[in-house]
Coordinates of C-alpha atoms and ligand atoms in Angstrom, one line a residue:
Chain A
X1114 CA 44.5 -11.1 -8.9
X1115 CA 41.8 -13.2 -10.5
X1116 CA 41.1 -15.2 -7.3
X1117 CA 41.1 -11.8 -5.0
X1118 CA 38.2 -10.7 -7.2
X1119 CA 36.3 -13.6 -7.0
X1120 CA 37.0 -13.6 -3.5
X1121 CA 35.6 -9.9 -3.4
X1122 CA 32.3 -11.0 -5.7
X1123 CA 31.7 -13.8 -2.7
X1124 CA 32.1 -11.2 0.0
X1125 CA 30.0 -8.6 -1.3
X1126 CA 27.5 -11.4 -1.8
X1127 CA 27.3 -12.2 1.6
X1128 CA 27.2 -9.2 2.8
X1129 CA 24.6 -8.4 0.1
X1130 CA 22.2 -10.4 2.1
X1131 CA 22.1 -8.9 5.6
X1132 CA 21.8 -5.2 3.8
X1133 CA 18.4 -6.8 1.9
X1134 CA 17.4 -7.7 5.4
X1135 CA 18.2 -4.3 6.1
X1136 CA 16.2 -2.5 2.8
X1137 CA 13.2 -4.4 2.6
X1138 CA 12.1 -3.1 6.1
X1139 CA 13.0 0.3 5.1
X1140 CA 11.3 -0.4 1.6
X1141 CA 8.2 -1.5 3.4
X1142 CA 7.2 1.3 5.3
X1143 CA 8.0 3.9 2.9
X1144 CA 5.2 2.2 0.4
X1145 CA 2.4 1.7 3.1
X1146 CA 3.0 5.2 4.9
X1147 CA 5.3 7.1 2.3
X1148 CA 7.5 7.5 5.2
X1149 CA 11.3 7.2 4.6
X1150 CA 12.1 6.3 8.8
X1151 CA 15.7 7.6 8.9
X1152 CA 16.0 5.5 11.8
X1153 CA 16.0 2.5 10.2
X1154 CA 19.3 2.3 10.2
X1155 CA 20.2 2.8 14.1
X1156 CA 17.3 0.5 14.7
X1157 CA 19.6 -2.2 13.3
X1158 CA 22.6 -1.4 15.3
X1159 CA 20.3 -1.1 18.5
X1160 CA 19.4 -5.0 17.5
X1161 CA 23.0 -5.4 17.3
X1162 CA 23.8 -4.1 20.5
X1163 CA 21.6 -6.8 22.2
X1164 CA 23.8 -9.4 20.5
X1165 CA 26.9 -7.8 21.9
X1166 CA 25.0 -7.4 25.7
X1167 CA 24.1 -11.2 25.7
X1168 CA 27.1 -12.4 24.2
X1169 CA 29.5 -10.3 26.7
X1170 CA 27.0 -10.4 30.2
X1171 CA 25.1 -13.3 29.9
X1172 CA 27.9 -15.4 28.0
X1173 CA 25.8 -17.2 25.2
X1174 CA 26.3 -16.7 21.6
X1175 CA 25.2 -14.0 19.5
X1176 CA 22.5 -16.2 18.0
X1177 CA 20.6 -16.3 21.5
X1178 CA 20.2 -12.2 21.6
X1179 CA 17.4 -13.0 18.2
X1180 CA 14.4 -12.8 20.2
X1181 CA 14.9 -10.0 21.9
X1182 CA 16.8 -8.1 18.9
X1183 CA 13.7 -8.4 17.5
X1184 CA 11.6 -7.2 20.2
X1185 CA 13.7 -4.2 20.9
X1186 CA 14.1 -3.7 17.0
X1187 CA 9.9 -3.8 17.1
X1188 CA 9.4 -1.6 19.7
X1189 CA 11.4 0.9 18.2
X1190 CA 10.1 0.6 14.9
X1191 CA 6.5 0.6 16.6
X1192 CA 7.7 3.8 18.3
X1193 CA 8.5 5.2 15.0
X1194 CA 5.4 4.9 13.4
X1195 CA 3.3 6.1 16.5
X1196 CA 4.8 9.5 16.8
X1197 CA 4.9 10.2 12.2
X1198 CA 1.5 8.8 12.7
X1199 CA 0.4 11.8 15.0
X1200 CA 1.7 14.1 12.2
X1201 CA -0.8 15.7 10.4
X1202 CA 0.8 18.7 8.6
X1203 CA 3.1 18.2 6.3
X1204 CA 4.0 14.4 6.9
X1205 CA 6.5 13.7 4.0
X1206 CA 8.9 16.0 5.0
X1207 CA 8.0 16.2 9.3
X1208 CA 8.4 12.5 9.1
X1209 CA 12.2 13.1 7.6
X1210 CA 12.9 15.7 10.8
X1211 CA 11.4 13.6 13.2
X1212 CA 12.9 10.1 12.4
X1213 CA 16.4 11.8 11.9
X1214 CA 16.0 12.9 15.7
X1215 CA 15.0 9.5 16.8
X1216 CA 18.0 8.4 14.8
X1217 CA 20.5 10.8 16.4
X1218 CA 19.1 10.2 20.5
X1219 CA 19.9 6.3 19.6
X1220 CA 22.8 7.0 18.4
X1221 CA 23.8 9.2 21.4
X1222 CA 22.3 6.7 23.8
X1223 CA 24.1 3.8 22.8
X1224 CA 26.8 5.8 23.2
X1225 CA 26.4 6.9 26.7
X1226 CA 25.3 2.9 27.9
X1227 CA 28.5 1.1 25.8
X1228 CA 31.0 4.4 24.8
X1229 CA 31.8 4.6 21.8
X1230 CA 34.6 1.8 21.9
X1231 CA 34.4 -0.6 18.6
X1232 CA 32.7 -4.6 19.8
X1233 CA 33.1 -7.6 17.8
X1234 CA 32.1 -11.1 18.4
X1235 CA 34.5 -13.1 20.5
X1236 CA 32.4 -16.7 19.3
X1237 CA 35.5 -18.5 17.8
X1238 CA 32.8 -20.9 16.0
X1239 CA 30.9 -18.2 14.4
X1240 CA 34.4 -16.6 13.4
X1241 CA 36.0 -20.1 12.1
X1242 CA 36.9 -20.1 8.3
X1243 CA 34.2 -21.7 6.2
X1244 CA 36.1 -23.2 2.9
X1245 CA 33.9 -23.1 -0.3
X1246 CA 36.2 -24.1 -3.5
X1247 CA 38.8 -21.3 -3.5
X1248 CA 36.6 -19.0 -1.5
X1249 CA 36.6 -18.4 2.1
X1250 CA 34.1 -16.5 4.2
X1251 CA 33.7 -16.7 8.6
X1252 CA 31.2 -19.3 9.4
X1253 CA 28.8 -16.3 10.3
X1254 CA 28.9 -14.6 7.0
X1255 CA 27.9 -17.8 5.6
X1256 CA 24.8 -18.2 8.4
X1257 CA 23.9 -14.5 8.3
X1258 CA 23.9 -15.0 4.4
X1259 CA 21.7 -18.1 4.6
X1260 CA 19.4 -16.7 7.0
X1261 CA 18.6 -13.8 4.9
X1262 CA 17.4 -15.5 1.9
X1263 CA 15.2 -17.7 3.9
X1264 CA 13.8 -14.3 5.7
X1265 CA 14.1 -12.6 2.5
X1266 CA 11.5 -15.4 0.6
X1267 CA 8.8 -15.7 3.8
X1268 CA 8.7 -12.2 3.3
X1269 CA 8.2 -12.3 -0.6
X1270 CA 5.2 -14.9 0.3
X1271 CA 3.7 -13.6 2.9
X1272 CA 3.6 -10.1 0.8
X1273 CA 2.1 -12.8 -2.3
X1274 CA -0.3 -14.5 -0.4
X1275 CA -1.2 -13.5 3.2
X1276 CA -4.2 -11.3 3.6
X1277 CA -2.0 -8.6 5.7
X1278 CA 0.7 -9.0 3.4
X1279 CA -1.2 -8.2 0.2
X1280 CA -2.9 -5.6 2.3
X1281 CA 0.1 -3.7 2.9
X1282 CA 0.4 -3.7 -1.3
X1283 CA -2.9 -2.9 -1.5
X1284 CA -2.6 0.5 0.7
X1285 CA 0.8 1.3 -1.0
X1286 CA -0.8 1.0 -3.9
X1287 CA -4.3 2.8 -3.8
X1288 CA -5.1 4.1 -0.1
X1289 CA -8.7 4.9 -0.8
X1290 CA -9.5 1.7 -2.8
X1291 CA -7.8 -0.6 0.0
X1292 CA -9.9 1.3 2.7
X1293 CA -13.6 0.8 0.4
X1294 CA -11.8 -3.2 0.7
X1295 CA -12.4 -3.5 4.6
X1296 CA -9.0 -2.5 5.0
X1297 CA -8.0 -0.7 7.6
X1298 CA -4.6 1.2 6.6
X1299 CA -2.8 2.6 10.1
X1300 CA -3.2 -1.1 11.3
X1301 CA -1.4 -1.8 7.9
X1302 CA 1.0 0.6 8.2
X1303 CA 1.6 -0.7 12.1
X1304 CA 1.9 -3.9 10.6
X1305 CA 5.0 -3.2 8.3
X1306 CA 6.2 -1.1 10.6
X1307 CA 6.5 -4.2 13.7
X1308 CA 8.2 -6.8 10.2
X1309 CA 10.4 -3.8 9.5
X1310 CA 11.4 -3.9 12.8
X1311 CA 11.4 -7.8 13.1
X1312 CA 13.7 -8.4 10.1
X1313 CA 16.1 -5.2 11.2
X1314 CA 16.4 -7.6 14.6
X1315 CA 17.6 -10.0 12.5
X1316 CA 19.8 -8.0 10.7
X1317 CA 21.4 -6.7 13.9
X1318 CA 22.1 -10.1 14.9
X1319 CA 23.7 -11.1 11.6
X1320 CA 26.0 -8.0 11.6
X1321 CA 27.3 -7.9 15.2
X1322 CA 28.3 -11.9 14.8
X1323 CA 30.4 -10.8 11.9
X1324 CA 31.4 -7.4 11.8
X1325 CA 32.8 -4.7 14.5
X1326 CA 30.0 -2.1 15.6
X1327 CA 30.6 1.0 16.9
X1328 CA 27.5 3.9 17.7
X1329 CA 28.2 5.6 14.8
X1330 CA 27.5 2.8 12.3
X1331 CA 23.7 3.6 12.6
X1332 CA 23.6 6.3 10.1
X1333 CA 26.0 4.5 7.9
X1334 CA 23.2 1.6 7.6
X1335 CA 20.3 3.6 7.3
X1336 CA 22.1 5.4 4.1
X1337 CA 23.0 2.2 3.3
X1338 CA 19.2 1.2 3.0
X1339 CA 18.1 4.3 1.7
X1340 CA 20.6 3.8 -1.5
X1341 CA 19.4 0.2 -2.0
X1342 CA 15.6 1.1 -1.7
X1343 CA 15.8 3.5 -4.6
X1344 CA 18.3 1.4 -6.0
X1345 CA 15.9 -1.2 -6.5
X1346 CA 12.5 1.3 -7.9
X1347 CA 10.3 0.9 -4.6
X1348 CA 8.0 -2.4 -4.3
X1349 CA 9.8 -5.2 -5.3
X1350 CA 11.3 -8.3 -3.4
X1351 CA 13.8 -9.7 -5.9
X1352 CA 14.7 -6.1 -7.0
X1353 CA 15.9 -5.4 -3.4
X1354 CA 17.5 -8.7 -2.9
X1355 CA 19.7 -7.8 -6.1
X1356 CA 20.2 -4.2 -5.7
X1357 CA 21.6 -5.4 -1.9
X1358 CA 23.8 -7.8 -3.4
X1359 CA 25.6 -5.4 -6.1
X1360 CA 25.7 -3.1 -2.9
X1361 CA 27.6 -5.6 -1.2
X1362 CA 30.5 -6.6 -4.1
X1363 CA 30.8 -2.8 -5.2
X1364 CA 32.0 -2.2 -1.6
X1365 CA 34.0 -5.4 -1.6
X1366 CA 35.6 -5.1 -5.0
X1367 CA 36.0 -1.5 -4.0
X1368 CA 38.0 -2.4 -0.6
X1369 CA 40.0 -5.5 -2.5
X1370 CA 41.0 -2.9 -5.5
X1371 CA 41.4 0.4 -3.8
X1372 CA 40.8 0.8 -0.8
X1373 CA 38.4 0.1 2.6
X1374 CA 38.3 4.3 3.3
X1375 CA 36.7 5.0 0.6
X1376 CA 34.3 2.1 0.8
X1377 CA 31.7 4.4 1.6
X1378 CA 32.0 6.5 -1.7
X1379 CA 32.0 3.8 -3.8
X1380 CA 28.1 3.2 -2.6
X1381 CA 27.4 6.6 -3.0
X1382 CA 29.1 6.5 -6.5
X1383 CA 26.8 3.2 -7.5
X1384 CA 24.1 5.4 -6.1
X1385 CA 24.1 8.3 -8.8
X1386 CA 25.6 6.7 -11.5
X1387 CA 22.4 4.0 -11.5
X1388 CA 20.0 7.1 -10.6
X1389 CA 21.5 9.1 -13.4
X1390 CA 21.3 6.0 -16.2
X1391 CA 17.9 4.9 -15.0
X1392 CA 15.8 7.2 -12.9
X1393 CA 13.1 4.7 -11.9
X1394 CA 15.5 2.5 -10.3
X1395 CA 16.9 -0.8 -11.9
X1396 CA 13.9 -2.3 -11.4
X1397 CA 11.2 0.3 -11.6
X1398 CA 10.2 0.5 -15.0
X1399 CA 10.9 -2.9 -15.8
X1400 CA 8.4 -3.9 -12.6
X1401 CA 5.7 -1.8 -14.5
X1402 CA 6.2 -3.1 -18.3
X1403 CA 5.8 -6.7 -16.5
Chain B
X222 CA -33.7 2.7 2.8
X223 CA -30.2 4.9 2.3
X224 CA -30.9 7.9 2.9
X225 CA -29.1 11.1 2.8
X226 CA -30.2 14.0 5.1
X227 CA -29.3 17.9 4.8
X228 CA -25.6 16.5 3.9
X229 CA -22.8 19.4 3.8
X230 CA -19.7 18.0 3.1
X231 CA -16.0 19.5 1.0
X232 CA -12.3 19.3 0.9
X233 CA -10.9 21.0 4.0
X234 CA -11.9 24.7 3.2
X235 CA -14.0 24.2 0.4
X236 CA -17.5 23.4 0.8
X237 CA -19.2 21.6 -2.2
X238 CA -22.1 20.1 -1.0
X239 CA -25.2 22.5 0.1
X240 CA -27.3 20.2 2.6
X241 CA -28.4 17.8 0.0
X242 CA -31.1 15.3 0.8
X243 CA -31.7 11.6 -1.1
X244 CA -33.5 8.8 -0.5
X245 CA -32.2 5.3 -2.4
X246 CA -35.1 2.7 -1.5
X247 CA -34.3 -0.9 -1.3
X248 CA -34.1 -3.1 -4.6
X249 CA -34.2 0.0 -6.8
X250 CA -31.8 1.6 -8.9
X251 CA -31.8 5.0 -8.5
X252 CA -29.5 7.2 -10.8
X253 CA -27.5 10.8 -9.9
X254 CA -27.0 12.8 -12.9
X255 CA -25.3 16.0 -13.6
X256 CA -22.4 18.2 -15.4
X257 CA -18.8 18.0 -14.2
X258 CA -18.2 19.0 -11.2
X259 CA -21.7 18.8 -9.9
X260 CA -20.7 17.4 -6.4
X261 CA -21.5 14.0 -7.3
X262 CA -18.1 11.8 -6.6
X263 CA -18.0 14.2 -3.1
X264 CA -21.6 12.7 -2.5
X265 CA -20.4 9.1 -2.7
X266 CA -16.6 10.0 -0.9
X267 CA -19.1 11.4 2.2
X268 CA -21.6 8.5 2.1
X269 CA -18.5 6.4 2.3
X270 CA -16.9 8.1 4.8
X271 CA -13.9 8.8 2.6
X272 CA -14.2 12.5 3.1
X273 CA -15.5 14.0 6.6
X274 CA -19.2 15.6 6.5
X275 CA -19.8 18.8 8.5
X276 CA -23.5 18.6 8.9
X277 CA -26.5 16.3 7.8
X278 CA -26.5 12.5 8.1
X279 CA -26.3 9.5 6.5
X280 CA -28.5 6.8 7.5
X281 CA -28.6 2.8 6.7
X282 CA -32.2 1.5 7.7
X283 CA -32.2 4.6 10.2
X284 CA -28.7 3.7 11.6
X285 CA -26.4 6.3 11.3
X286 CA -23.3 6.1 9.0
X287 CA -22.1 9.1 9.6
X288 CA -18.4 9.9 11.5
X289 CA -17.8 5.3 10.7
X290 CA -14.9 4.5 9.3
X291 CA -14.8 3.9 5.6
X292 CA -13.3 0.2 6.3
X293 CA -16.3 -0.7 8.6
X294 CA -18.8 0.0 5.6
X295 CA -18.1 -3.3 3.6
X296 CA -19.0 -5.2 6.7
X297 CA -22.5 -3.2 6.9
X298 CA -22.8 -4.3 2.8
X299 CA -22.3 -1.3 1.5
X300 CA -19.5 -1.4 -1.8
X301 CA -18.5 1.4 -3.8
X302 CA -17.0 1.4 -7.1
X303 CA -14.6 4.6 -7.4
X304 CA -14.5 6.9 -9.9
X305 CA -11.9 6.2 -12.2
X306 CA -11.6 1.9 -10.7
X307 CA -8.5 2.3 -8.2
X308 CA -7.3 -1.3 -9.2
X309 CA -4.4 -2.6 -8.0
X310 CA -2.3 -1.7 -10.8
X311 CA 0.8 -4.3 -9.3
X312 CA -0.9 -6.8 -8.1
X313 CA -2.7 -9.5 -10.3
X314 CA -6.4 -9.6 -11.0
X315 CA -7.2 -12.9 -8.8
X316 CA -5.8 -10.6 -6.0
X317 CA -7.1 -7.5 -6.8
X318 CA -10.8 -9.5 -6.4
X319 CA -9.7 -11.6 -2.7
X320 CA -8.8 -8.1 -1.8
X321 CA -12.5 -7.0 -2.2
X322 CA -13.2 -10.1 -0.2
X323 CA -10.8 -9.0 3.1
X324 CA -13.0 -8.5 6.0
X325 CA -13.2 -11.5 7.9
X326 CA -16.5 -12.2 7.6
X327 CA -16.6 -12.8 4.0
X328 CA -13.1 -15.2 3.7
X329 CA -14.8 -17.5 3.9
X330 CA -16.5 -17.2 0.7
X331 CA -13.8 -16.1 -1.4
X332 CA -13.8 -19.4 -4.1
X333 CA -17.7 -19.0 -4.6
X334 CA -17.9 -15.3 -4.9
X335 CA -14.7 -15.6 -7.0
X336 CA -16.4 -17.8 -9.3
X337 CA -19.6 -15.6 -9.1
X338 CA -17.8 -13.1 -10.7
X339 CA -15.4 -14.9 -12.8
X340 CA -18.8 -16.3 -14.4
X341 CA -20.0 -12.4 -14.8
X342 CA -16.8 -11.5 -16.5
X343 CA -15.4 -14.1 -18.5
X344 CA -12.7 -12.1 -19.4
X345 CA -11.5 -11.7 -16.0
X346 CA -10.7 -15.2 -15.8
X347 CA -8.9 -15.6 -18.4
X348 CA -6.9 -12.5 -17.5
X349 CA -6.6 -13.8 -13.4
X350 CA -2.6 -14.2 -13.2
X351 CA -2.2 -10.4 -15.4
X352 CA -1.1 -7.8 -13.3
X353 CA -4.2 -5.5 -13.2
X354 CA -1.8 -2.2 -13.9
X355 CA -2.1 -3.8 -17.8
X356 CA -5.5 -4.1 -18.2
X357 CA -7.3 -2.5 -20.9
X358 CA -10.3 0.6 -19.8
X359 CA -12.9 -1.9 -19.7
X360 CA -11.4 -4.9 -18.5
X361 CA -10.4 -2.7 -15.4
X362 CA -13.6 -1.5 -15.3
X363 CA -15.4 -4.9 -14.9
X364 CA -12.2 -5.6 -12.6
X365 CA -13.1 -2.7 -10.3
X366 CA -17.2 -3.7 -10.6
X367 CA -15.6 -7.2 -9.8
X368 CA -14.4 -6.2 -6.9
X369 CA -17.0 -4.8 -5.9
X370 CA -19.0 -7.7 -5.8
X371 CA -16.8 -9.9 -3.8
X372 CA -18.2 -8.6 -0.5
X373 CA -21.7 -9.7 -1.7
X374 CA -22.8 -6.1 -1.0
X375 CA -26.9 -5.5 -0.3
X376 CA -26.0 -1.6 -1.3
X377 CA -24.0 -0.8 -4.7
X378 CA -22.9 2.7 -5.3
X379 CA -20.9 2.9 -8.6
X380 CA -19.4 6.3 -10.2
X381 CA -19.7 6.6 -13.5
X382 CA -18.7 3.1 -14.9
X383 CA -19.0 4.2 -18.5
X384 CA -16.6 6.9 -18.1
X385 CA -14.4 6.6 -21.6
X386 CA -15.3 3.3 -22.5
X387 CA -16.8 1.9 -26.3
X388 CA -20.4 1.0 -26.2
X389 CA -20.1 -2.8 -26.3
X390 CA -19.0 -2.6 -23.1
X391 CA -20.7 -0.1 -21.9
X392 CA -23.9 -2.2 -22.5
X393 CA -22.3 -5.2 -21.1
X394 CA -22.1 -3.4 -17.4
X395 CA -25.3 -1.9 -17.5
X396 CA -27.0 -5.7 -18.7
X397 CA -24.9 -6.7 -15.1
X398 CA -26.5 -3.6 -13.2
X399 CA -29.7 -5.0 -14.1
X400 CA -29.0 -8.6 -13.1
X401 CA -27.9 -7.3 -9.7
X402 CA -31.1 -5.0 -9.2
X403 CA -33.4 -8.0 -9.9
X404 CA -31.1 -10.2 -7.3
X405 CA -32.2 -7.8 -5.1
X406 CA -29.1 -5.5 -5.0
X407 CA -30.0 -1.9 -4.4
X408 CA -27.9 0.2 -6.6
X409 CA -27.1 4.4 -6.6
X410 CA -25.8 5.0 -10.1
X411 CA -23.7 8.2 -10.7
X412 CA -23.7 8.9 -14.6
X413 CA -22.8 11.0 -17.2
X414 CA -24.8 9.2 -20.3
X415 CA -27.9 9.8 -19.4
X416 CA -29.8 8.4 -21.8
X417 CA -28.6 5.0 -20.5
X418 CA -29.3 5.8 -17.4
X419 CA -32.8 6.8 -17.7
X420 CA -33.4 3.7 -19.1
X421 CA -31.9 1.3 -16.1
X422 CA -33.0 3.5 -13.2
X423 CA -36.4 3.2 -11.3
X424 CA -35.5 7.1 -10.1
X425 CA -33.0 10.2 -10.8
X426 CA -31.6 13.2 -9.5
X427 CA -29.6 16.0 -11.1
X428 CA -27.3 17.6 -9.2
X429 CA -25.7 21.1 -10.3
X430 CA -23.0 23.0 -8.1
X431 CA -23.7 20.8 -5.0
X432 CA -27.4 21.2 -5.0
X433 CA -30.3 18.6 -5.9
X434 CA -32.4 20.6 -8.6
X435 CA -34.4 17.7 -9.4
X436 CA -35.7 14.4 -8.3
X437 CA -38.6 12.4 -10.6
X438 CA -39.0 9.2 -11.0
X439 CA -37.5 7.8 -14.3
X440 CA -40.4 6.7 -16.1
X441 CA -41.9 10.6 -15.8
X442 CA -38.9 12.6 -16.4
X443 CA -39.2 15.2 -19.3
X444 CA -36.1 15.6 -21.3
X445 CA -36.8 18.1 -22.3
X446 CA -36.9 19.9 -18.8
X447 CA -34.0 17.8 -17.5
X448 CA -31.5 19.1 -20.6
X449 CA -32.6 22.1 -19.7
X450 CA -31.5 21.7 -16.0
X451 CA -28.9 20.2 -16.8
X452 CA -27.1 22.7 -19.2
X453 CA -28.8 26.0 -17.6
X454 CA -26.4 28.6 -16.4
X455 CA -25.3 29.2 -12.9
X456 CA -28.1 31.2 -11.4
Ligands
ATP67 N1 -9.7 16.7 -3.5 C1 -10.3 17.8 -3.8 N2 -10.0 19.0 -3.3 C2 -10.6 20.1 -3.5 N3 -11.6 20.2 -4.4 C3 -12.1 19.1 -5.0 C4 -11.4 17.8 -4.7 N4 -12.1 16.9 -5.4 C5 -13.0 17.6 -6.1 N5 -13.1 18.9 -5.8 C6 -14.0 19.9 -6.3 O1 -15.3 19.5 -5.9 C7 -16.2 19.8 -6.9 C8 -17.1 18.7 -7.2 O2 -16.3 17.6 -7.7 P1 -16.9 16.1 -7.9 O3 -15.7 15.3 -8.2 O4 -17.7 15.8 -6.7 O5 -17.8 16.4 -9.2 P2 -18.6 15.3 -10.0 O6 -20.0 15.7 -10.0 O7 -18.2 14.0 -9.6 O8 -18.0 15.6 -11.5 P3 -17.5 14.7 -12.7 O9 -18.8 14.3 -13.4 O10 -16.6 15.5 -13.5 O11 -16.9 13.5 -12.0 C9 -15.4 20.3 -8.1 O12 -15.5 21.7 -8.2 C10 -14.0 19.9 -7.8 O13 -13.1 20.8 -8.3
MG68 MG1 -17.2 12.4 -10.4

């Protein structure tokens, strides 16, 4: 029993950091534009869908589709922000309706090119058993896992130190202030927009090469991101990273001891039961003492 | 010469200012006075194209600033220090200060200016690594006037920068007002102590309900007449 739980806390780990990947774009453009893009989430499967087209037509691995995951990822993220960007009325909640659409026509889309069968890698590397110790994970867990924390930490220092990176904070944080800077905040916004969209590439990639997709996993993701955002009290690297990772082992521990149906629930649970204990987040108010 | 010219300007709907006119010649500091509410912030917002003006102009050395974008204006050397500082409050103080330094033109700068005003405000150094959200009133006072500063600006506007702070400091700012003005700096000064700002500013105005009442300069103005003004009722 012991070493299935373990087993569980190393899965949810892994998968912990593909959902960060996921969250920070999500997290990203809600601070620059208060914008929650509801598509975020289809926006990864899209990316994911690339991996499956070159892996099955073109017959290269998964890992090849990363360039243009990301560029389709980008343009649809780009898309995204170019049509909330023409709202003028009412954004915060307009945004909501209109990203939802965009959401639903992907969905329905990648449903018409590919049906709505299930697609899995068939890369018998990238599915081999890595051994760590006791615990055992698919070579592409272990990569996907990897690769996020690298992404994860040029992301945390490009938002530290680079001048569009601290710009984006500094329009998040005061809009008028950041504009009296030089700043100009819709090329900002633009801007995490096209890194939201680069890292969901990413995260597209990582989940195709070691999970199943099917077109209805969009949603799933981008509720998935929307739980680990406010999970984590908007605005903070780290606090993402480890909101995405206890994400990751509550669904884990919740497939190993219950069951995989109710998977979802156990999110949602984790969800209101951190929102009810601490209403700013885990994060939040801690982030503002510091 | 900044000058302002017949300037309507409000919030959607609401009109505030009533074709106001003001002229802020070079190397002077020239102060705005007047109750709450007087239209005074919405003067600087419009200048600064932060809020859209409906008629009138605004014009640098005859070259119109009206209908720019407000992120253009620190290129042309124009700063303004917000009412009420609009630091940062999560990021740290050195990067609340390269943030005032973002356009292009002026990275290159950024260690000298940075030093500039590190040697202005002592304090701000040793406070550089402190997230500026924990800064006392006046430290994120001199943060914002900082700020301000790091774009080398030839044209200061700065709304009320004694706003709730103890007189110490209060002194302190206005000693570094005056450094500016005599480095050639040409300063517009919104301010609710008017007693200190009489006694920095080469001019004033008063402004009540949107409208200029008064403009003298500071040397002639008769207190007496100006409380007046400034208290009298609406009509
Ligand atoms: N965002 C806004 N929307 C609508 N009305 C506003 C807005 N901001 C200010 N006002 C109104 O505009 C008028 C002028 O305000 P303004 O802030 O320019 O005054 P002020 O002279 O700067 O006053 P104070 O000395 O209190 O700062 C006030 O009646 C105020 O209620
Ligand atoms: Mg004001």
């Amino acid at each position: 029993m012991a070493e299935l739980i373990l087993q569980a806390l190393y899965s949810g780990l892994l998968n912990g950091g593909v959902y960060a990947l996921m969250a920070i774009g999500l997290a990203l453009s809600f601070g620059t534009m208060r914008v929650i893009n509801l598509a975020h989430g289809e926006l990864v499967l899209l990316a994911a869908y690339m991996a499956y087209v070159v892996e099955s037509r073109l017959d290269l691995s998964p890992l090849a589709a990363i360039p243009l995951a990301m560029a389709v990822a980008c343009a649809g993220s780009a898309l995204v922000y170019l049509l909330v960007a023409r709202i003028r009325k009412n954004r915060e909640l307009n945004s909501l309706m209109l990203s939802f659409a965009i959401g639903i026509i992907i969905t329905n889309a990648v449903l018409l090119i590919w049906s709505g069968d299930i697609h899995s890698t068939g890369s018998v590397s990238l599915q081999e058993a890595v051994q760590l110790g006791s615990l055992y994970s698919m070579r592409s867990e272990l990569y996907g896992f990897l690769a996020s924390l690298v992404l994860v930490t040029l992301l945390w220092q490009w938002l530290a130190k680079s001048w569009y990176g601290r710009a984006v904070r500094a329009v998040s944080s005061q809009r008028d202030a950041a504009k009296l800077m030089g700043i100009n905040p819709a090329k900002t916004e633009l801007i995490s927009f096209l890194v939201a969209g680069l890292l969901a590439g990413c995260a597209g990639v990582a989940l195709y090469s070691s999970s199943v997709i099917q077109p209805s996993l969009g949603h799933a993701l981008t509720v998935k991101a929307f739980i680990i955002t406010v999970l984590a009290g908007v605005g903070s690297v780290p606090g993402v990273l480890a909101a995405s990772v206890l994400l990751g082992i509550t669904e884990a521990l919740t497939v190993t001891l219950w069951s995989s149906a109710v998977q979802e629930l156990a999110g949602m649970l984790l969800f209101l039961l951190v929102l009810f204990v601490l209403p700013n987040g885990l994060f939040g108010a801690a982030r503002r003492r510091a | 010469m900044l000058s302002v010219t017949d300037l309507r300007a409000g919030y959607g709907a609401i009109n505030i200012l009533w074709d106001v006119s003001l002229r802020f010649p070079l190397g002077q500091l020239t102060a705005i006075i007047g109750p709450n509410g007087a239209g005074k912030t919405t003067l600087l917002r419009a200048i600064m194209g932060l809020i859209p003006v409906t008629l009138g102009d605004v014009t640098l050395d005859s070259y119109s600033l009206r209908g720019r974008n407000t992120w253009d204006m620190a290129g042309m050397g124009l700063a303004l220090i917000p009412e009420g500082r609009m630091v940062f409050a999560d990021m740290s103080v050195e990067d609340n200060l390269a943030m005032g330094a973002f356009p292009k033109p002026h990275r290159p700068a950024l260690a000298r200016n940075l030093e500039r005003v590190f040697g202005l405000f002592p304090r701000l150094h040793e406070r550089r690594r402190q997230l500026a959200g924990s800064l006392s009133g006046g430290e994120a006072q001199m943060l914002a006037l900082g700020r301000g500063l790091m774009s080398e600006p030839r044209l200061l506007l700065i709304d009320e920068p004694s706003l709730g702070l103890a007189p110490v400091i209060v002194h302190e700012i206005f000693a570094i007002l005056r450094g500016l003005k005599e480095q050639g700096v040409t300063i517009v000064l919104v301010e609710q102590n008017t007693h200190m700002a009489l006694a920095v500013a080469d001019s004033v105005y008063l402004m009540r309900s949107g409208r200029v009442l008064l403009n003298e300069r500071a040397a002639a103005v008769d207190s007496q007449r100006l409380h007046d003004l400034y208290f009298a009722r609406e009509g």
